[in-house]
Coordinates of C-alpha atoms in Angstrom, one line a residue:
Chain A
M134 CA 150.5 38.0 152.8
T135 CA 148.7 35.6 150.5
N136 CA 151.6 33.3 150.5
M137 CA 151.5 33.1 154.3
Q138 CA 147.8 32.4 154.2
K139 CA 148.4 29.7 151.6
R140 CA 151.1 28.1 153.7
K141 CA 148.8 28.2 156.7
K142 CA 146.1 26.5 154.8
I143 CA 148.4 23.7 153.6
N144 CA 149.6 23.3 157.1
L145 CA 146.0 23.0 158.3
A146 CA 145.3 20.3 155.6
V147 CA 148.4 18.3 156.5
T148 CA 147.6 18.6 160.2
F149 CA 144.1 17.4 159.5
I150 CA 145.2 14.3 157.6
F151 CA 147.8 13.4 160.2
S152 CA 145.4 13.9 163.0
L153 CA 143.0 11.6 161.1
L154 CA 145.6 9.0 160.8
L155 CA 146.8 9.4 164.4
S156 CA 143.2 9.1 165.7
F157 CA 142.8 5.9 163.8
S158 CA 145.9 4.4 165.2
L159 CA 145.1 5.6 168.7
F160 CA 141.7 4.2 168.3
A161 CA 143.3 0.9 167.3
G162 CA 145.6 0.9 170.4
G163 CA 142.8 1.7 172.7
G164 CA 140.5 -0.8 171.1
D165 CA 143.1 -3.5 171.5
K166 CA 143.4 -2.8 175.2
A167 CA 139.7 -2.6 175.8
N168 CA 139.1 -5.8 173.8
K169 CA 141.7 -7.9 175.6
G170 CA 139.5 -7.7 178.7
H171 CA 136.4 -8.1 176.7
A172 CA 137.7 -11.1 174.9
A173 CA 138.8 -12.7 178.2
G174 CA 135.4 -12.3 179.6
K175 CA 133.8 -13.6 176.5
D176 CA 135.9 -16.7 176.6
H177 CA 134.5 -17.4 180.0
K178 CA 130.9 -17.1 178.8
H179 CA 131.2 -18.7 175.5
G180 CA 134.1 -21.0 176.1
T181 CA 132.8 -23.7 173.8
H182 CA 132.3 -21.4 170.8
A183 CA 135.7 -19.8 171.2
G184 CA 137.4 -23.1 171.4
H185 CA 135.6 -24.3 168.4
S186 CA 136.6 -21.3 166.3
H187 CA 140.2 -21.6 167.4
D188 CA 140.4 -25.2 166.1
K189 CA 139.0 -24.1 162.8
H190 CA 141.5 -21.3 162.5
A191 CA 144.4 -23.6 163.2
D192 CA 143.1 -25.4 160.1
G193 CA 143.0 -22.2 158.2
H194 CA 146.6 -21.4 159.1
D195 CA 147.6 -24.8 157.7
H196 CA 145.9 -24.0 154.5
H197 CA 147.8 -20.8 154.3
G198 CA 151.0 -22.7 154.6
H199 CA 152.3 -20.2 157.1
D200 CA 153.5 -22.8 159.5
D201 CA 154.9 -25.7 157.5
G202 CA 157.7 -23.7 155.8
E203 CA 156.0 -23.9 152.4
F204 CA 155.0 -20.4 151.0
D205 CA 151.5 -20.2 149.6
V206 CA 151.9 -17.6 146.8
T207 CA 148.3 -17.6 145.4
G208 CA 146.7 -17.4 148.8
T209 CA 148.9 -14.5 149.9
I210 CA 148.4 -12.6 146.7
L211 CA 144.7 -13.0 146.7
H212 CA 144.6 -12.0 150.4
H213 CA 146.5 -8.8 149.6
I214 CA 144.4 -7.7 146.7
A215 CA 141.2 -8.5 148.5
D216 CA 139.3 -6.1 150.6
A217 CA 139.8 -6.4 154.4
N218 CA 138.4 -5.1 157.6
G219 CA 141.6 -3.5 158.8
F220 CA 145.1 -2.4 157.9
H221 CA 148.1 -4.4 158.7
V222 CA 150.8 -1.8 159.1
G223 CA 153.6 -4.1 159.8
G224 CA 154.5 -6.7 162.4
D225 CA 151.7 -6.9 164.9
V226 CA 150.4 -3.4 164.3
Y227 CA 146.9 -3.7 163.1
I228 CA 144.6 -0.7 162.5
P229 CA 141.0 -1.9 163.0
L230 CA 138.1 -0.5 161.1
P231 CA 134.5 -0.3 162.1
C232 CA 132.4 -3.3 161.0
M233 CA 128.7 -2.8 160.3
I234 CA 126.7 -6.0 159.9
Y235 CA 123.0 -6.3 158.9
N236 CA 121.8 -9.7 159.6
T237 CA 118.9 -10.3 157.1
T238 CA 117.8 -13.6 158.7
H239 CA 117.4 -12.1 162.2
G240 CA 116.9 -8.5 161.2
K241 CA 119.6 -7.3 163.5
F242 CA 122.2 -4.6 163.0
D243 CA 125.6 -4.6 164.7
M244 CA 128.5 -2.2 164.8
F245 CA 131.9 -3.0 166.3
M246 CA 135.6 -2.6 165.6
S247 CA 137.3 -5.3 163.7
N248 CA 139.9 -5.9 166.4
N249 CA 137.2 -7.6 168.3
F250 CA 138.2 -10.7 166.4
G251 CA 141.4 -10.7 168.3
H252 CA 144.7 -11.1 166.4
V253 CA 143.9 -11.1 162.7
S254 CA 146.3 -13.1 160.6
H255 CA 146.0 -13.3 156.8
G256 CA 142.3 -12.3 156.9
N257 CA 141.4 -14.9 159.6
G258 CA 140.3 -13.7 163.0
E259 CA 141.6 -15.4 166.1
Q260 CA 138.3 -15.6 167.9
T261 CA 134.6 -15.3 167.3
Y262 CA 132.9 -12.1 168.5
K263 CA 129.5 -11.9 170.2
A264 CA 128.1 -8.6 169.0
G265 CA 125.7 -6.3 170.9
S266 CA 122.6 -7.9 169.3
G267 CA 123.7 -11.3 170.6
M268 CA 124.7 -12.5 167.2
E269 CA 128.1 -14.2 166.9
Y270 CA 130.5 -13.4 164.1
K271 CA 133.8 -14.7 162.9
L272 CA 136.4 -13.5 160.4
V273 CA 137.3 -16.0 157.7
A274 CA 139.3 -15.2 154.7
D275 CA 138.7 -11.4 155.0
R276 CA 135.0 -12.0 155.2
I277 CA 132.8 -11.6 158.3
K278 CA 130.6 -14.6 158.7
P279 CA 127.9 -15.3 161.2
V280 CA 128.6 -18.4 163.2
D281 CA 125.0 -19.7 162.9
G282 CA 125.1 -19.5 159.1
S283 CA 122.4 -16.8 158.7
N284 CA 122.5 -14.3 155.9
I285 CA 124.2 -11.0 156.4
I286 CA 124.9 -7.8 154.4
D287 CA 128.3 -6.4 155.3
F288 CA 128.2 -2.6 155.4
S289 CA 131.6 -2.4 157.2
I290 CA 134.0 0.4 156.6
T291 CA 136.6 -1.8 155.0
K292 CA 140.0 -0.9 153.7
N293 CA 138.4 -0.1 150.3
V294 CA 135.7 2.2 151.8
F295 CA 138.4 3.9 153.9
G296 CA 140.5 4.3 150.7
M297 CA 137.5 5.8 148.9
L298 CA 136.8 8.2 151.8
L299 CA 140.5 9.2 151.9
G300 CA 140.6 9.7 148.1
S301 CA 137.4 11.7 148.2
L302 CA 138.8 13.9 150.9
I303 CA 142.0 14.5 148.9
L304 CA 139.9 15.3 145.8
C305 CA 137.7 17.7 147.7
L306 CA 140.6 19.5 149.3
I307 CA 142.4 19.9 146.0
F308 CA 139.4 20.8 143.8
F309 CA 137.6 23.1 146.2
S310 CA 140.7 25.1 146.6
V311 CA 141.2 25.1 142.8
A312 CA 137.6 26.3 142.3
K313 CA 138.1 29.0 144.9
A314 CA 141.3 30.1 143.2
C315 CA 139.5 30.1 139.9
R316 CA 136.8 32.4 141.4
K317 CA 139.4 34.7 143.0
N318 CA 141.8 34.8 140.1
E319 CA 139.2 35.4 137.5
G320 CA 140.7 37.0 134.4
K321 CA 144.2 36.7 135.9
K322 CA 146.9 34.1 135.3
P323 CA 146.5 30.9 137.4
T324 CA 149.0 30.2 140.2
G325 CA 150.2 27.3 142.3
L326 CA 147.8 24.4 142.8
Q327 CA 145.3 25.9 140.3
N328 CA 148.1 26.0 137.7
A329 CA 148.9 22.4 138.4
M330 CA 145.4 21.0 138.3
E331 CA 143.8 23.1 135.5
P332 CA 145.7 21.2 132.7
F333 CA 144.1 17.9 133.9
V334 CA 140.6 19.4 134.0
N335 CA 141.3 21.0 130.6
F336 CA 142.5 17.7 129.3
V337 CA 139.3 15.9 130.4
V338 CA 137.1 18.8 128.9
E339 CA 139.0 19.4 125.7
D340 CA 140.4 16.0 124.8
I341 CA 137.8 13.6 126.2
A342 CA 134.4 15.4 126.5
K343 CA 134.4 17.8 123.6
P344 CA 135.6 15.6 120.7
N345 CA 133.5 12.6 121.8
I346 CA 130.2 14.1 123.0
G347 CA 129.9 17.1 120.8
H348 CA 128.1 20.4 121.6
K349 CA 126.2 18.9 124.6
Y350 CA 129.5 18.1 126.4
M351 CA 129.1 20.7 129.2
K352 CA 126.3 18.6 130.8
F353 CA 128.6 15.6 131.2
V354 CA 131.8 17.4 132.3
P355 CA 131.1 17.1 136.0
Y356 CA 130.6 13.3 135.7
L357 CA 133.6 12.7 133.5
C358 CA 135.9 14.8 135.6
T359 CA 134.7 13.2 138.8
V360 CA 135.1 9.7 137.5
F361 CA 138.5 10.5 136.0
F362 CA 139.9 11.9 139.2
F363 CA 138.2 9.4 141.4
I364 CA 139.8 6.5 139.5
L365 CA 143.1 8.3 139.2
V366 CA 143.5 9.1 142.8
L367 CA 142.4 5.6 143.9
N368 CA 144.8 4.0 141.4
L369 CA 147.6 6.1 142.8
L370 CA 146.6 5.5 146.4
G371 CA 146.5 1.8 145.6
L372 CA 150.1 1.9 144.5
I373 CA 151.3 3.1 148.0
P374 CA 152.2 -0.1 149.7
F375 CA 151.6 1.1 153.3
F376 CA 148.8 2.3 155.5
P377 CA 146.9 5.3 154.1
G378 CA 147.0 3.7 150.6
S379 CA 147.4 0.0 150.0
A380 CA 143.7 -0.5 149.4
N381 CA 143.1 -2.1 146.0
V382 CA 139.9 -0.1 145.4
T383 CA 139.8 0.3 141.7
G384 CA 140.9 -3.4 141.4
N385 CA 137.7 -4.4 143.2
I386 CA 134.8 -5.5 141.1
A387 CA 132.2 -3.9 143.3
V388 CA 133.7 -0.4 142.8
T389 CA 134.1 -0.8 139.0
L390 CA 130.6 -2.3 138.9
V391 CA 129.1 0.9 140.4
L392 CA 131.1 3.2 138.1
S393 CA 130.1 1.3 135.0
V394 CA 126.5 1.1 136.0
I395 CA 126.5 4.9 136.4
T396 CA 128.0 5.2 132.9
F397 CA 125.3 2.7 131.7
L398 CA 122.5 4.7 133.2
L399 CA 123.9 8.0 131.9
T400 CA 124.3 6.6 128.4
N401 CA 120.8 5.1 128.2
L402 CA 118.9 7.8 130.0
N403 CA 120.3 10.4 127.7
G404 CA 119.8 8.2 124.6
S405 CA 118.4 10.2 121.7
K406 CA 115.7 8.9 119.3
D407 CA 118.3 8.2 116.8
Y408 CA 120.2 6.0 119.3
W409 CA 117.2 3.8 120.0
M410 CA 116.2 3.8 116.4
H411 CA 119.7 2.6 115.5
I412 CA 119.4 -0.2 118.1
F413 CA 115.9 -1.5 117.4
N414 CA 115.5 -0.6 113.8
P415 CA 119.0 -0.7 112.2
P416 CA 119.2 0.6 108.7
V417 CA 119.7 -2.8 107.0
P418 CA 117.5 -5.1 104.8
M419 CA 114.3 -6.4 106.6
L420 CA 115.7 -9.9 106.9
L421 CA 118.8 -8.8 108.8
K422 CA 116.9 -6.5 111.2
P423 CA 116.0 -9.0 114.0
P424 CA 119.4 -10.5 114.5
L425 CA 121.2 -7.2 114.3
A426 CA 118.8 -5.6 116.7
L427 CA 119.4 -8.4 119.1
L428 CA 123.2 -7.9 118.8
E429 CA 122.8 -4.2 119.3
F430 CA 120.6 -4.8 122.3
I431 CA 123.2 -7.1 123.9
G432 CA 125.8 -4.4 123.0
I433 CA 124.1 -2.0 125.3
F434 CA 125.1 -4.2 128.2
T435 CA 128.4 -5.6 127.1
K436 CA 129.9 -2.1 126.6
P437 CA 129.7 -1.1 130.3
F438 CA 130.4 -4.7 131.3
A439 CA 133.7 -4.5 129.5
L440 CA 134.3 -1.2 131.1
M441 CA 133.9 -2.8 134.5
I442 CA 136.1 -5.8 133.8
R443 CA 138.8 -3.7 132.1
L444 CA 139.4 -1.5 135.0
F445 CA 139.1 -4.2 137.6
A446 CA 141.4 -6.7 135.8
N447 CA 144.0 -4.1 134.8
I448 CA 144.5 -2.8 138.3
S449 CA 144.3 -6.2 139.9
A450 CA 146.7 -7.7 137.4
G451 CA 149.2 -5.0 138.1
H452 CA 148.9 -5.7 141.9
I453 CA 149.2 -9.4 141.3
I454 CA 152.4 -9.0 139.2
I455 CA 154.0 -6.8 141.8
L456 CA 153.0 -9.2 144.6
S457 CA 154.2 -12.1 142.6
L458 CA 157.6 -10.5 142.3
V459 CA 157.7 -9.7 146.0
S460 CA 156.8 -13.3 146.7
L461 CA 160.0 -14.3 145.0
V462 CA 161.8 -13.2 148.1
F463 CA 159.8 -15.5 150.3
I464 CA 159.9 -18.4 147.8
F465 CA 163.6 -18.3 147.5
G466 CA 164.1 -17.5 151.2
K467 CA 161.9 -20.5 152.1
M468 CA 160.0 -18.4 154.7
G469 CA 163.2 -17.2 156.5
A470 CA 165.0 -20.6 156.5
S471 CA 167.5 -19.4 153.8
M472 CA 168.8 -15.9 154.1
A473 CA 171.0 -16.3 151.0
G474 CA 167.9 -17.4 149.0
A475 CA 166.0 -14.4 150.3
G476 CA 168.8 -12.1 149.3
A477 CA 168.9 -13.6 145.8
G478 CA 165.1 -13.2 145.6
A479 CA 165.4 -9.6 146.7
A480 CA 168.1 -8.9 144.1
I481 CA 165.8 -10.1 141.4
A482 CA 162.6 -8.8 142.8
V483 CA 163.6 -5.2 143.6
P484 CA 164.5 -4.0 140.1
F485 CA 161.5 -5.8 138.6
V486 CA 159.2 -4.3 141.2
L487 CA 160.6 -0.9 140.6
F488 CA 160.1 -1.3 136.9
M489 CA 156.5 -2.6 137.4
N490 CA 155.7 0.3 139.7
C491 CA 156.7 2.7 136.9
I492 CA 154.5 0.8 134.5
E493 CA 151.7 0.8 137.1
L494 CA 152.1 4.6 137.4
L495 CA 151.5 4.8 133.7
V496 CA 148.6 2.3 133.9
A497 CA 147.0 4.3 136.7
F498 CA 146.8 7.3 134.4
L499 CA 146.0 5.3 131.3
Q500 CA 143.1 3.3 132.9
A501 CA 141.6 6.5 134.4
F502 CA 141.9 8.0 130.9
I503 CA 140.4 5.0 129.1
F504 CA 137.5 4.6 131.5
T505 CA 136.6 8.3 131.1
L506 CA 137.2 8.3 127.3
L507 CA 135.1 5.2 126.7
S508 CA 132.3 6.6 129.0
A509 CA 132.4 9.8 127.0
L510 CA 132.4 7.8 123.7
F511 CA 129.3 5.8 124.8
I512 CA 127.5 8.9 126.0
G513 CA 128.5 10.7 122.8
L514 CA 127.1 7.8 120.7
A515 CA 123.9 7.9 122.7
V516 CA 123.2 11.7 122.6
E517 CA 124.3 12.2 119.0
E518 CA 121.5 13.2 116.7
H519 CA 122.0 12.5 113.0
D520 CA 120.7 15.1 110.6
H521 CA 118.5 13.3 108.2
H522 CA 119.4 14.0 104.6
Chain B
M562 CA 142.1 -25.3 148.9
L563 CA 138.6 -24.3 150.2
L564 CA 140.0 -21.0 151.4
L565 CA 141.8 -20.3 148.2
E566 CA 138.8 -20.9 146.1
S567 CA 136.6 -18.7 148.2
S568 CA 139.2 -16.0 147.9
A569 CA 139.5 -16.2 144.2
F570 CA 135.8 -16.4 143.8
S571 CA 135.3 -13.3 146.0
L572 CA 137.6 -11.5 143.6
V573 CA 135.0 -11.5 140.9
T574 CA 131.9 -11.4 143.1
P575 CA 130.9 -7.9 144.0
D576 CA 130.4 -7.4 147.7
W577 CA 127.1 -5.7 148.1
G578 CA 128.1 -3.7 151.2
L579 CA 131.0 -2.3 149.2
V580 CA 128.7 -1.6 146.3
A581 CA 126.4 0.4 148.6
W582 CA 129.3 2.4 150.0
T583 CA 130.8 3.1 146.6
T584 CA 127.4 4.3 145.3
I585 CA 127.0 6.6 148.3
I586 CA 130.5 8.0 148.2
F587 CA 130.7 8.3 144.5
L588 CA 127.3 10.0 144.1
L589 CA 128.1 12.4 146.9
L590 CA 131.5 13.2 145.4
W591 CA 129.9 13.7 142.0
L592 CA 127.3 16.0 143.4
L593 CA 129.8 18.0 145.5
L594 CA 132.7 18.2 143.1
G595 CA 130.5 18.5 140.0
K596 CA 128.5 21.4 141.4
Y597 CA 131.1 23.3 143.4
A598 CA 134.4 22.4 141.7
F599 CA 134.4 21.0 138.2
K600 CA 131.6 23.1 136.7
P601 CA 133.1 26.4 138.0
I602 CA 136.6 25.3 136.9
A603 CA 135.4 24.2 133.4
K604 CA 133.4 27.4 133.1
S605 CA 136.4 29.6 134.1
L606 CA 138.6 27.7 131.7
E607 CA 136.1 28.3 128.9
D608 CA 135.8 31.9 129.9
R609 CA 139.5 32.4 129.9
Q610 CA 139.8 30.7 126.5
N611 CA 137.1 33.0 125.2
S612 CA 138.7 36.1 126.7
I613 CA 142.1 35.1 125.3
D614 CA 140.5 34.6 121.9
D615 CA 138.8 37.9 122.2
A616 CA 141.9 39.7 123.3
L617 CA 143.9 38.2 120.4
S618 CA 141.3 39.2 117.8
Q619 CA 141.1 42.6 119.3
A620 CA 144.8 43.0 119.3
E621 CA 144.8 42.0 115.6
K622 CA 142.0 44.6 114.9
A623 CA 143.9 47.2 116.8
R624 CA 147.0 46.5 114.8
E625 CA 145.1 46.8 111.6
E626 CA 143.6 50.1 112.9
I627 CA 147.0 51.4 113.7
A628 CA 148.3 50.5 110.3
S629 CA 145.4 52.2 108.6
L630 CA 145.8 55.2 110.9
K631 CA 149.5 55.3 110.0
A632 CA 148.6 55.2 106.3
D633 CA 146.1 58.0 106.9
N634 CA 148.7 60.0 108.7
E635 CA 151.1 59.6 105.9
K636 CA 148.5 60.6 103.4
I637 CA 147.6 63.7 105.4
L638 CA 151.3 64.6 105.8
R639 CA 151.9 64.2 102.1
E640 CA 148.9 66.4 101.4
A641 CA 150.1 68.9 103.8
R642 CA 153.5 68.9 102.2
E643 CA 152.0 69.4 98.8
E644 CA 149.8 72.2 100.1
R645 CA 152.7 73.9 101.6
A646 CA 154.6 73.7 98.4
Q647 CA 151.6 75.0 96.6
I648 CA 151.2 77.9 99.1
I649 CA 154.8 78.8 98.8
K650 CA 154.7 78.7 95.1
E651 CA 151.6 80.9 95.1
A652 CA 153.1 83.3 97.5
K653 CA 156.2 83.6 95.3
D654 CA 154.1 84.2 92.3
Q655 CA 152.1 86.8 94.0
A656 CA 155.2 88.5 95.3
K657 CA 156.6 88.5 91.8
R658 CA 153.4 89.9 90.4
I659 CA 153.3 92.6 93.0
V660 CA 156.9 93.6 92.3
D661 CA 156.2 93.5 88.5
E662 CA 153.1 95.6 88.9
A663 CA 155.0 98.1 91.0
N664 CA 157.7 98.2 88.4
D665 CA 155.2 98.7 85.6
K666 CA 153.4 101.4 87.5
A667 CA 156.7 103.2 88.2
K668 CA 157.7 103.0 84.6
D669 CA 154.3 104.3 83.5
E670 CA 154.6 107.1 86.0
I671 CA 158.0 108.0 84.8
A672 CA 156.9 107.9 81.2
K673 CA 153.9 110.1 82.0
K674 CA 156.0 112.6 83.9
H675 CA 158.4 112.5 81.0
S676 CA 155.7 113.2 78.5
D677 CA 154.2 115.9 80.8
A678 CA 157.5 117.6 81.0
I679 CA 157.9 117.5 77.2
A680 CA 154.4 118.9 76.8
E681 CA 155.2 121.7 79.4
I682 CA 158.5 122.5 77.6
N683 CA 156.6 122.7 74.3
N684 CA 154.0 124.9 75.9
Q685 CA 156.7 127.2 77.3
K686 CA 158.4 127.2 74.0
M687 CA 155.2 128.1 72.2
A688 CA 154.5 130.8 74.8
A689 CA 158.0 132.1 74.4
I690 CA 157.7 132.1 70.6
M691 CA 154.3 133.8 70.9
E692 CA 155.9 136.4 73.2
V693 CA 158.8 136.9 70.8
K694 CA 156.3 137.2 67.9
N695 CA 154.3 139.7 69.9
M696 CA 157.4 141.6 70.8
I697 CA 158.6 141.5 67.2
G698 CA 155.2 142.8 66.0
A699 CA 155.2 145.5 68.6
E700 CA 158.7 146.6 67.7
T701 CA 157.9 146.4 64.1
V702 CA 154.9 148.6 64.5
K703 CA 157.0 151.0 66.7
L704 CA 159.7 151.0 64.0
A705 CA 157.3 151.6 61.3
E706 CA 155.8 154.4 63.4
N707 CA 159.3 155.9 63.8
V708 CA 160.1 155.4 60.2
L709 CA 156.8 156.9 59.1
S710 CA 157.2 159.8 61.6
R711 CA 160.5 160.9 60.0
E712 CA 160.7 162.3 56.6
L713 CA 161.5 159.8 54.3
S714 CA 163.7 162.2 52.1
D715 CA 167.1 161.1 52.4
K716 CA 167.9 157.7 51.3
S717 CA 171.0 157.4 53.2
S718 CA 169.7 158.8 56.2
Q719 CA 166.7 156.4 55.8
E720 CA 169.0 153.5 55.6
A721 CA 171.0 154.7 58.5
F722 CA 167.9 155.1 60.5
I723 CA 166.6 151.6 59.6
A724 CA 169.9 150.1 60.6
Q725 CA 169.7 152.1 63.8
E726 CA 166.2 151.0 64.5
V727 CA 166.9 147.4 63.7
S728 CA 169.8 147.5 66.1
K729 CA 167.4 148.8 68.7
I730 CA 165.2 145.6 68.4
N731 CA 166.2 143.6 71.3
L732 CA 165.4 140.0 70.9
N733 CA 166.7 139.3 74.2
Chain C
M751 CA 144.3 -29.8 137.3
G752 CA 141.6 -27.1 136.9
G753 CA 144.2 -24.5 137.8
G754 CA 146.6 -25.6 135.1
L755 CA 143.9 -25.6 132.4
A756 CA 142.8 -22.2 133.5
A757 CA 146.4 -20.9 133.3
I758 CA 146.6 -22.3 129.7
G759 CA 143.3 -20.5 128.9
A760 CA 144.6 -17.3 130.3
G761 CA 147.8 -17.7 128.3
L762 CA 145.8 -18.2 125.1
A763 CA 143.7 -15.1 125.8
V764 CA 146.9 -13.2 126.3
I765 CA 148.4 -14.5 123.0
G766 CA 145.3 -13.3 121.1
A767 CA 145.3 -9.9 122.7
G768 CA 149.0 -9.5 122.3
L769 CA 148.8 -10.2 118.5
G770 CA 145.8 -7.9 118.2
I771 CA 147.3 -5.0 120.1
G772 CA 150.6 -5.5 118.2
Q773 CA 148.7 -5.2 114.9
I774 CA 147.2 -2.0 116.2
G775 CA 150.5 -0.6 117.3
K776 CA 152.0 -1.5 113.9
G777 CA 149.1 0.2 112.1
A778 CA 149.4 3.3 114.2
C779 CA 153.1 3.5 113.7
E780 CA 152.7 3.2 109.9
G781 CA 149.8 5.7 109.9
T782 CA 151.8 8.2 111.9
A783 CA 154.8 7.8 109.7
R784 CA 152.8 8.4 106.6
Q785 CA 150.8 11.3 108.1
P786 CA 152.6 12.8 111.1
E787 CA 150.1 15.6 111.3
A788 CA 147.3 13.1 112.1
G789 CA 149.4 11.6 115.0
G790 CA 147.1 12.8 117.8
D791 CA 144.0 11.3 116.3
I792 CA 145.7 8.1 115.4
R793 CA 147.0 7.8 119.0
T794 CA 143.6 8.3 120.5
T795 CA 142.0 5.8 118.1
M796 CA 144.8 3.3 118.8
I797 CA 144.3 3.6 122.6
I798 CA 140.5 3.1 122.2
A799 CA 141.0 0.0 119.9
A800 CA 143.7 -1.4 122.2
A801 CA 141.4 -0.9 125.2
L802 CA 138.5 -2.7 123.4
I803 CA 140.7 -5.7 122.5
E804 CA 142.2 -5.7 126.0
G805 CA 138.7 -5.9 127.4
A806 CA 138.0 -9.0 125.4
A807 CA 141.3 -10.6 126.5
L808 CA 140.5 -9.7 130.1
F809 CA 137.2 -11.5 129.9
G810 CA 139.3 -14.6 129.2
V811 CA 141.6 -13.9 132.0
V812 CA 138.8 -13.4 134.5
V813 CA 137.1 -16.6 133.4
A814 CA 140.4 -18.4 133.9
L815 CA 140.6 -16.7 137.3
L816 CA 137.1 -17.8 138.2
K817 CA 137.9 -21.4 137.3
N818 CA 141.1 -21.3 139.3

């Protein structure tokens, strides 16, 4: 009976995820159709603008080296690890995502789908789009830019935001069910998903929180668990090379910035008297106090800064290496001109990429662990109270 | 090259829209998962750990208790065995004593009866002797009477008479 | 030109980090061999130290990337 129910629930979850994906792709198809007409009409009205932007994009394509047979490795890799306003599934299949632009110069807010920029190739939109508020936007190098050069803040649901939402959904599904199982199975032996996930939570609590924070650890367990699983699930999603994954979220400095700022705030807001004493009044001779205090003060900021850079650079570097290896196929194949070269490139690239993916799996866990461990360490140093002898 | 530079630069320049989204999503996730998932899970893990520790220490205690109970049982059993032996010994002694007493009593009785019998016999003997003595006296007196009543002239006849009289004395 | 120099800078950063993390690994190996029962603590300390060094190296790499 319970087994049936469980299976039903899993089915429901799977159906939900698939319907989510399906609705996105349907949305994309519908959007494409609707926008073809739209774009045609727009061309009529703003013919000059459209023509202008087309010229510019022809330039852009040249820069990318897509047309002249020379493969631009750096540009391709940077495009692939950057954020984007839509998913390229393969070929011409493009899943658009909603764009939300707040124009600070004109105080106007616009919301539209990213396939309004027409065919998007390597982060460059085919045409400009005149949004509902009358502002015109274009897509250049994965960034939405206003045509008139005004300042905007881009609140779009980009690939990364979509990835974070997907990761959060997965985490919620997993851990709410585990928490429910914990409540239901109280005092009994854990089963199924609960059995699978409890060791991870136990690992964060027993091996990260407890030894580094001390007896006040329970207060920080929710943060440490959330940050560990958030980073872990996004690292793993980032390793999936196609649609639902493929977003390089934890390799984006904005994401790691937020995480490290939260660690910074948690550390310093929970700082004990001893912690601040140690920073501003270190136990050294009078003459050494000012320089050391300065160093300690700088240390407050460099620790979370290193946290931010470490996660960002590790994950990005992994993606860059894998993309570089994949690029070998295109370099040797001379963009399809030499099939033999492409074959040789693939023969070299495939085993190396496989190897790198295994390493990246390890790194995905390791970086989630290190971020959480160092956060716990910093928090532990801050909340620690020395007993004065 | 302009495109390339802007791409590389954007790699290390945080996009404020993404910062805003990350903050919102992460804080929400922290709130939801922290409150409704990780705290209960961590608590249940801790509870389970404590209950397992408790159960183990209790089992240890129970084992010790059983061991001490066993020792007690053995002690009681040993004591019971000793007591039984004691009781049996006492019973045997008592039985022996009773038998001995009965024997002694019987012997005494027999001895008493024996002495009583002897005394009775003596009494009877004495009585018989007395009777004989009385009879002898009476016969003697009677004889003397007879002797005296006859004329004590003739010696021979006297003697014959005495002999006759003596023969008359029946000492049965 | 700038790209080449940046690549050399990144390479230098990697050499430094590689040497440092190698030393940590060596120390951890020796420590664990000498006292196998402290292996868990040594491993954690090793990972923390390696992560800190790696952080410093990544600063270099990021600066090199910035100047690309």
